Amino acid sequence: MRIPQLRMEAMYAQLAISTEPVRLEITQPPAEMTIEQPPADMRIASVPARLTINQSQAWAAVNNKHVFQLLEDAADDGRQAALDYMERTAVQGDELMRIENGGDPLIEQAAANSEGPPLEFNIALVPPPFSVKIGYEPGRLDIDWHIQKPRIDVRVHEPMIHYKRGAVRIDLAQRPSLHIDVVI
C-alpha cells in the first residue's frame, strides 16, 4: 500500500539590496588678501659741531700782530709816552720854580733826562701758556619718525559644500512561493 505523500517545495523570498553612497564635496576657495605698507616718514635735522681756535694772543706774543692791532698798540704807546713826558715836564717845571729852596735841580734833571729807562729782560715762554683759546660746541642730530600703519584688506570666501544623498534600495529579487504536490 502506497501512502500518498505530500511534497512541498518552498522558495524563500530573496531581497536585493543596492546602495548608492553618500557624496560630500567641500571646497574652500582661498581668501583674497592685499597688504599695503606705506613707507615711514623720517626727518633728520642736524647742527654740525663747531670748533673755534683763537690764537691771536699767541701770535701777539711773538709780535706777529694784525696791522690794526699794531696801529692800536703804537697809538697806546704814543699816548702813554706823551702823558709820561707831560708828567715829567710838569714835575721838573715845579722843581725849577722852587730853585730857591736849594739843591741842584738842573744837574739832577740833566742826569735824569740823559739816562734812558733801565733795560728789562726776563726768560719767558713764547707763546705764553694758555694763550691759544679753544672753544667747542657739540653738534646735535634730531631724528623724527612718523610710522604708517599697514593697510590690510582680507576678503573671505564661504566654503562650497556639495552634498548628494545616498540611497538604499531594497527590492524583492525572488518572490516566496510554496508548491505542494501530492504524490501517490
PDB file of C-alpha atoms in Angstrom:
ATOM      1  CA  MET A   1       0.000   0.000   0.000  1.00  0.00           C
ATOM      2  CA  ARG A   2       1.089   3.205  -1.002  1.00  0.00           C
ATOM      3  CA  ILE A   3       0.552   6.164   1.197  1.00  0.00           C
ATOM      4  CA  PRO A   4       0.144   9.361  -0.555  1.00  0.00           C
ATOM      5  CA  GLN A   5       2.882  11.814   0.190  1.00  0.00           C
ATOM      6  CA  LEU A   6       2.807  15.428   0.213  1.00  0.00           C
ATOM      7  CA  ARG A   7       5.710  17.037  -1.430  1.00  0.00           C
ATOM      8  CA  MET A   8       6.268  20.629  -0.642  1.00  0.00           C
ATOM      9  CA  GLU A   9       8.661  22.875  -2.447  1.00  0.00           C
ATOM     10  CA  ALA A  10       9.110  26.205  -0.843  1.00  0.00           C
ATOM     11  CA  MET A  11      11.055  29.069  -2.254  1.00  0.00           C
ATOM     12  CA  TYR A  12      12.012  31.676   0.166  1.00  0.00           C
ATOM     13  CA  ALA A  13      11.861  35.336  -0.648  1.00  0.00           C
ATOM     14  CA  GLN A  14      15.138  36.893  -1.656  1.00  0.00           C
ATOM     15  CA  LEU A  15      15.834  40.524  -1.192  1.00  0.00           C
ATOM     16  CA  ALA A  16      18.068  42.553  -3.447  1.00  0.00           C
ATOM     17  CA  ILE A  17      19.740  45.475  -1.630  1.00  0.00           C
ATOM     18  CA  SER A  18      21.542  48.093  -3.631  1.00  0.00           C
ATOM     19  CA  THR A  19      23.205  51.137  -2.123  1.00  0.00           C
ATOM     20  CA  GLU A  20      24.350  54.396  -3.552  1.00  0.00           C
ATOM     21  CA  PRO A  21      26.982  56.020  -1.293  1.00  0.00           C
ATOM     22  CA  VAL A  22      26.666  59.492   0.113  1.00  0.00           C
ATOM     23  CA  ARG A  23      28.830  62.101  -1.685  1.00  0.00           C
ATOM     24  CA  LEU A  24      30.073  65.110   0.215  1.00  0.00           C
ATOM     25  CA  GLU A  25      32.421  67.560  -1.519  1.00  0.00           C
ATOM     26  CA  ILE A  26      33.753  70.599   0.314  1.00  0.00           C
ATOM     27  CA  THR A  27      35.961  73.095  -1.474  1.00  0.00           C
ATOM     28  CA  GLN A  28      37.365  76.142   0.245  1.00  0.00           C
ATOM     29  CA  PRO A  29      38.363  78.937  -2.136  1.00  0.00           C
ATOM     30  CA  PRO A  30      41.393  80.796  -0.799  1.00  0.00           C
ATOM     31  CA  ALA A  31      40.854  84.175   0.804  1.00  0.00           C
ATOM     32  CA  GLU A  32      41.928  87.230  -1.141  1.00  0.00           C
ATOM     33  CA  MET A  33      44.287  89.381   0.871  1.00  0.00           C
ATOM     34  CA  THR A  34      46.052  92.605  -0.020  1.00  0.00           C
ATOM     35  CA  ILE A  35      48.647  94.201   2.220  1.00  0.00           C
ATOM     36  CA  GLU A  36      49.970  97.678   1.613  1.00  0.00           C
ATOM     37  CA  GLN A  37      52.676  99.176   3.788  1.00  0.00           C
ATOM     38  CA  PRO A  38      53.096 102.933   3.309  1.00  0.00           C
ATOM     39  CA  PRO A  39      56.702 103.964   3.828  1.00  0.00           C
ATOM     40  CA  ALA A  40      57.696 105.593   7.092  1.00  0.00           C
ATOM     41  CA  ASP A  41      58.334 109.318   7.066  1.00  0.00           C
ATOM     42  CA  MET A  42      61.716 110.209   8.517  1.00  0.00           C
ATOM     43  CA  ARG A  43      63.046 113.712   9.072  1.00  0.00           C
ATOM     44  CA  ILE A  44      66.645 114.365  10.054  1.00  0.00           C
ATOM     45  CA  ALA A  45      67.854 117.750  11.253  1.00  0.00           C
ATOM     46  CA  SER A  46      71.472 118.208  12.188  1.00  0.00           C
ATOM     47  CA  VAL A  47      73.505 121.017  13.649  1.00  0.00           C
ATOM     48  CA  PRO A  48      77.206 120.440  12.957  1.00  0.00           C
ATOM     49  CA  ALA A  49      79.752 120.593  15.732  1.00  0.00           C
ATOM     50  CA  ARG A  50      81.769 123.807  15.925  1.00  0.00           C
ATOM     51  CA  LEU A  51      85.409 124.094  16.923  1.00  0.00           C
ATOM     52  CA  THR A  52      86.914 127.564  17.328  1.00  0.00           C
ATOM     53  CA  ILE A  53      90.609 128.188  17.837  1.00  0.00           C
ATOM     54  CA  ASN A  54      91.702 131.737  18.701  1.00  0.00           C
ATOM     55  CA  GLN A  55      95.470 132.040  18.549  1.00  0.00           C
ATOM     56  CA  SER A  56      95.674 135.808  18.158  1.00  0.00           C
ATOM     57  CA  GLN A  57      97.102 136.159  21.690  1.00  0.00           C
ATOM     58  CA  ALA A  58      99.847 133.601  20.878  1.00  0.00           C
ATOM     59  CA  TRP A  59     100.717 135.447  17.649  1.00  0.00           C
ATOM     60  CA  ALA A  60     100.753 138.753  19.520  1.00  0.00           C
ATOM     61  CA  ALA A  61     103.252 137.266  21.986  1.00  0.00           C
ATOM     62  CA  VAL A  62     105.751 136.737  19.135  1.00  0.00           C
ATOM     63  CA  ASN A  63     104.925 140.219  17.730  1.00  0.00           C
ATOM     64  CA  ASN A  64     103.126 138.832  14.705  1.00  0.00           C
ATOM     65  CA  LYS A  65     100.040 141.005  15.031  1.00  0.00           C
ATOM     66  CA  HIS A  66      97.432 142.176  12.616  1.00  0.00           C
ATOM     67  CA  VAL A  67      98.101 145.634  11.201  1.00  0.00           C
ATOM     68  CA  PHE A  68      95.121 147.119  13.061  1.00  0.00           C
ATOM     69  CA  GLN A  69      96.425 145.705  16.335  1.00  0.00           C
ATOM     70  CA  LEU A  70      99.914 147.075  15.604  1.00  0.00           C
ATOM     71  CA  LEU A  71      98.423 150.517  14.941  1.00  0.00           C
ATOM     72  CA  GLU A  72      96.363 150.385  18.114  1.00  0.00           C
ATOM     73  CA  ASP A  73      99.393 149.320  20.194  1.00  0.00           C
ATOM     74  CA  ALA A  74     101.541 152.089  18.657  1.00  0.00           C
ATOM     75  CA  ALA A  75      98.824 154.640  19.384  1.00  0.00           C
ATOM     76  CA  ASP A  76      98.595 153.424  23.003  1.00  0.00           C
ATOM     77  CA  ASP A  77     102.402 153.592  23.363  1.00  0.00           C
ATOM     78  CA  GLY A  78     102.479 157.115  21.849  1.00  0.00           C
ATOM     79  CA  ARG A  79      99.671 158.307  24.109  1.00  0.00           C
ATOM     80  CA  GLN A  80     101.432 156.874  27.184  1.00  0.00           C
ATOM     81  CA  ALA A  81     104.790 158.431  26.109  1.00  0.00           C
ATOM     82  CA  ALA A  82     103.076 161.819  25.695  1.00  0.00           C
ATOM     83  CA  LEU A  83     101.433 161.531  29.138  1.00  0.00           C
ATOM     84  CA  ASP A  84     104.752 160.472  30.710  1.00  0.00           C
ATOM     85  CA  TYR A  85     106.516 163.426  29.046  1.00  0.00           C
ATOM     86  CA  MET A  86     103.864 165.867  30.249  1.00  0.00           C
ATOM     87  CA  GLU A  87     104.091 164.487  33.774  1.00  0.00           C
ATOM     88  CA  ARG A  88     107.916 164.671  33.794  1.00  0.00           C
ATOM     89  CA  THR A  89     107.845 168.201  32.343  1.00  0.00           C
ATOM     90  CA  ALA A  90     105.317 169.363  34.936  1.00  0.00           C
ATOM     91  CA  VAL A  91     107.324 167.886  37.818  1.00  0.00           C
ATOM     92  CA  GLN A  92     110.604 169.319  36.509  1.00  0.00           C
ATOM     93  CA  GLY A  93     108.958 172.721  35.941  1.00  0.00           C
ATOM     94  CA  ASP A  94     107.735 172.724  39.550  1.00  0.00           C
ATOM     95  CA  GLU A  95     111.270 171.857  40.710  1.00  0.00           C
ATOM     96  CA  LEU A  96     112.745 174.747  38.673  1.00  0.00           C
ATOM     97  CA  MET A  97     110.112 177.120  40.075  1.00  0.00           C
ATOM     98  CA  ARG A  98     111.306 176.340  43.556  1.00  0.00           C
ATOM     99  CA  ILE A  99     115.010 176.643  42.829  1.00  0.00           C
ATOM    100  CA  GLU A 100     115.242 178.963  45.772  1.00  0.00           C
ATOM    101  CA  ASN A 101     114.616 176.021  48.111  1.00  0.00           C
ATOM    102  CA  GLY A 102     118.115 174.793  47.448  1.00  0.00           C
ATOM    103  CA  GLY A 103     119.555 171.754  45.826  1.00  0.00           C
ATOM    104  CA  ASP A 104     120.735 171.364  42.268  1.00  0.00           C
ATOM    105  CA  PRO A 105     117.589 170.730  40.243  1.00  0.00           C
ATOM    106  CA  LEU A 106     119.305 171.494  36.907  1.00  0.00           C
ATOM    107  CA  ILE A 107     122.048 168.905  37.451  1.00  0.00           C
ATOM    108  CA  GLU A 108     119.571 166.295  38.674  1.00  0.00           C
ATOM    109  CA  GLN A 109     117.203 166.944  35.751  1.00  0.00           C
ATOM    110  CA  ALA A 110     120.056 166.801  33.208  1.00  0.00           C
ATOM    111  CA  ALA A 111     121.208 163.450  34.629  1.00  0.00           C
ATOM    112  CA  ALA A 112     117.639 162.069  34.668  1.00  0.00           C
ATOM    113  CA  ASN A 113     116.913 163.253  31.107  1.00  0.00           C
ATOM    114  CA  SER A 114     120.184 161.893  29.688  1.00  0.00           C
ATOM    115  CA  GLU A 115     119.744 158.384  31.046  1.00  0.00           C
ATOM    116  CA  GLY A 116     117.228 156.054  29.453  1.00  0.00           C
ATOM    117  CA  PRO A 117     114.996 153.767  31.458  1.00  0.00           C
ATOM    118  CA  PRO A 118     116.689 150.629  32.773  1.00  0.00           C
ATOM    119  CA  LEU A 119     116.505 147.730  30.371  1.00  0.00           C
ATOM    120  CA  GLU A 120     114.331 144.832  31.429  1.00  0.00           C
ATOM    121  CA  PHE A 121     114.950 141.294  30.442  1.00  0.00           C
ATOM    122  CA  ASN A 122     113.309 138.108  31.542  1.00  0.00           C
ATOM    123  CA  ILE A 123     113.010 134.491  30.455  1.00  0.00           C
ATOM    124  CA  ALA A 124     109.537 133.844  29.114  1.00  0.00           C
ATOM    125  CA  LEU A 125     107.752 131.041  27.300  1.00  0.00           C
ATOM    126  CA  VAL A 126     106.750 132.017  23.806  1.00  0.00           C
ATOM    127  CA  PRO A 127     103.851 131.753  23.295  1.00  0.00           C
ATOM    128  CA  PRO A 128     102.720 132.039  26.899  1.00  0.00           C
ATOM    129  CA  PRO A 129     100.763 129.131  28.352  1.00  0.00           C
ATOM    130  CA  PHE A 130      97.028 129.143  27.683  1.00  0.00           C
ATOM    131  CA  SER A 131      97.371 131.859  25.034  1.00  0.00           C
ATOM    132  CA  VAL A 132      95.575 129.689  22.457  1.00  0.00           C
ATOM    133  CA  LYS A 133      91.852 129.713  23.234  1.00  0.00           C
ATOM    134  CA  ILE A 134      89.899 126.662  22.111  1.00  0.00           C
ATOM    135  CA  GLY A 135      86.108 126.551  22.114  1.00  0.00           C
ATOM    136  CA  TYR A 136      83.932 123.587  21.197  1.00  0.00           C
ATOM    137  CA  GLU A 137      80.182 123.401  20.700  1.00  0.00           C
ATOM    138  CA  PRO A 138      78.949 119.834  20.233  1.00  0.00           C
ATOM    139  CA  GLY A 139      76.761 119.030  17.262  1.00  0.00           C
ATOM    140  CA  ARG A 140      73.192 117.830  17.505  1.00  0.00           C
ATOM    141  CA  LEU A 141      71.237 115.316  15.475  1.00  0.00           C
ATOM    142  CA  ASP A 142      67.447 115.184  15.654  1.00  0.00           C
ATOM    143  CA  ILE A 143      65.658 112.249  14.003  1.00  0.00           C
ATOM    144  CA  ASP A 144      61.853 112.285  13.846  1.00  0.00           C
ATOM    145  CA  TRP A 145      59.974 109.158  12.719  1.00  0.00           C
ATOM    146  CA  HIS A 146      56.348 109.019  11.642  1.00  0.00           C
ATOM    147  CA  ILE A 147      55.395 105.384  11.127  1.00  0.00           C
ATOM    148  CA  GLN A 148      52.412 104.490   8.935  1.00  0.00           C
ATOM    149  CA  LYS A 149      50.217 101.541   9.890  1.00  0.00           C
ATOM    150  CA  PRO A 150      49.898  98.794   7.265  1.00  0.00           C
ATOM    151  CA  ARG A 151      46.630  98.612   5.334  1.00  0.00           C
ATOM    152  CA  ILE A 152      45.392  95.017   5.261  1.00  0.00           C
ATOM    153  CA  ASP A 153      42.269  94.047   3.285  1.00  0.00           C
ATOM    154  CA  VAL A 154      41.027  90.461   3.608  1.00  0.00           C
ATOM    155  CA  ARG A 155      38.091  89.113   1.577  1.00  0.00           C
ATOM    156  CA  VAL A 156      36.947  85.740   2.883  1.00  0.00           C
ATOM    157  CA  HIS A 157      35.042  83.310   0.631  1.00  0.00           C
ATOM    158  CA  GLU A 158      32.497  80.922   2.071  1.00  0.00           C
ATOM    159  CA  PRO A 159      33.235  77.225   1.595  1.00  0.00           C
ATOM    160  CA  MET A 160      31.346  75.490  -1.246  1.00  0.00           C
ATOM    161  CA  ILE A 161      29.611  72.361   0.004  1.00  0.00           C
ATOM    162  CA  HIS A 162      28.057  69.854  -2.413  1.00  0.00           C
ATOM    163  CA  TYR A 163      26.077  67.098  -0.777  1.00  0.00           C
ATOM    164  CA  LYS A 164      24.413  64.207  -2.603  1.00  0.00           C
ATOM    165  CA  ARG A 165      22.262  61.952  -0.528  1.00  0.00           C
ATOM    166  CA  GLY A 166      22.958  58.317  -0.502  1.00  0.00           C
ATOM    167  CA  ALA A 167      20.239  55.803  -1.188  1.00  0.00           C
ATOM    168  CA  VAL A 168      19.451  52.256  -0.147  1.00  0.00           C
ATOM    169  CA  ARG A 169      17.086  50.345  -2.414  1.00  0.00           C
ATOM    170  CA  ILE A 170      15.553  47.175  -1.257  1.00  0.00           C
ATOM    171  CA  ASP A 171      13.834  45.137  -3.954  1.00  0.00           C
ATOM    172  CA  LEU A 172      12.280  41.734  -3.912  1.00  0.00           C
ATOM    173  CA  ALA A 173      14.529  39.677  -6.123  1.00  0.00           C
ATOM    174  CA  GLN A 174      12.561  36.466  -5.711  1.00  0.00           C
ATOM    175  CA  ARG A 175       9.025  36.171  -4.525  1.00  0.00           C
ATOM    176  CA  PRO A 176       8.275  33.496  -1.948  1.00  0.00           C
ATOM    177  CA  SER A 177       6.385  30.555  -3.207  1.00  0.00           C
ATOM    178  CA  LEU A 178       5.098  27.301  -1.843  1.00  0.00           C
ATOM    179  CA  HIS A 179       4.355  24.491  -4.185  1.00  0.00           C
ATOM    180  CA  ILE A 180       2.598  21.464  -2.754  1.00  0.00           C
ATOM    181  CA  ASP A 181       2.287  18.210  -4.731  1.00  0.00           C
ATOM    182  CA  VAL A 182       0.575  15.057  -3.718  1.00  0.00           C
ATOM    183  CA  VAL A 183       2.456  12.010  -4.866  1.00  0.00           C
ATOM    184  CA  ILE A 184       0.603   8.688  -4.875  1.00  0.00           C
TER     185      ILE A 184
END
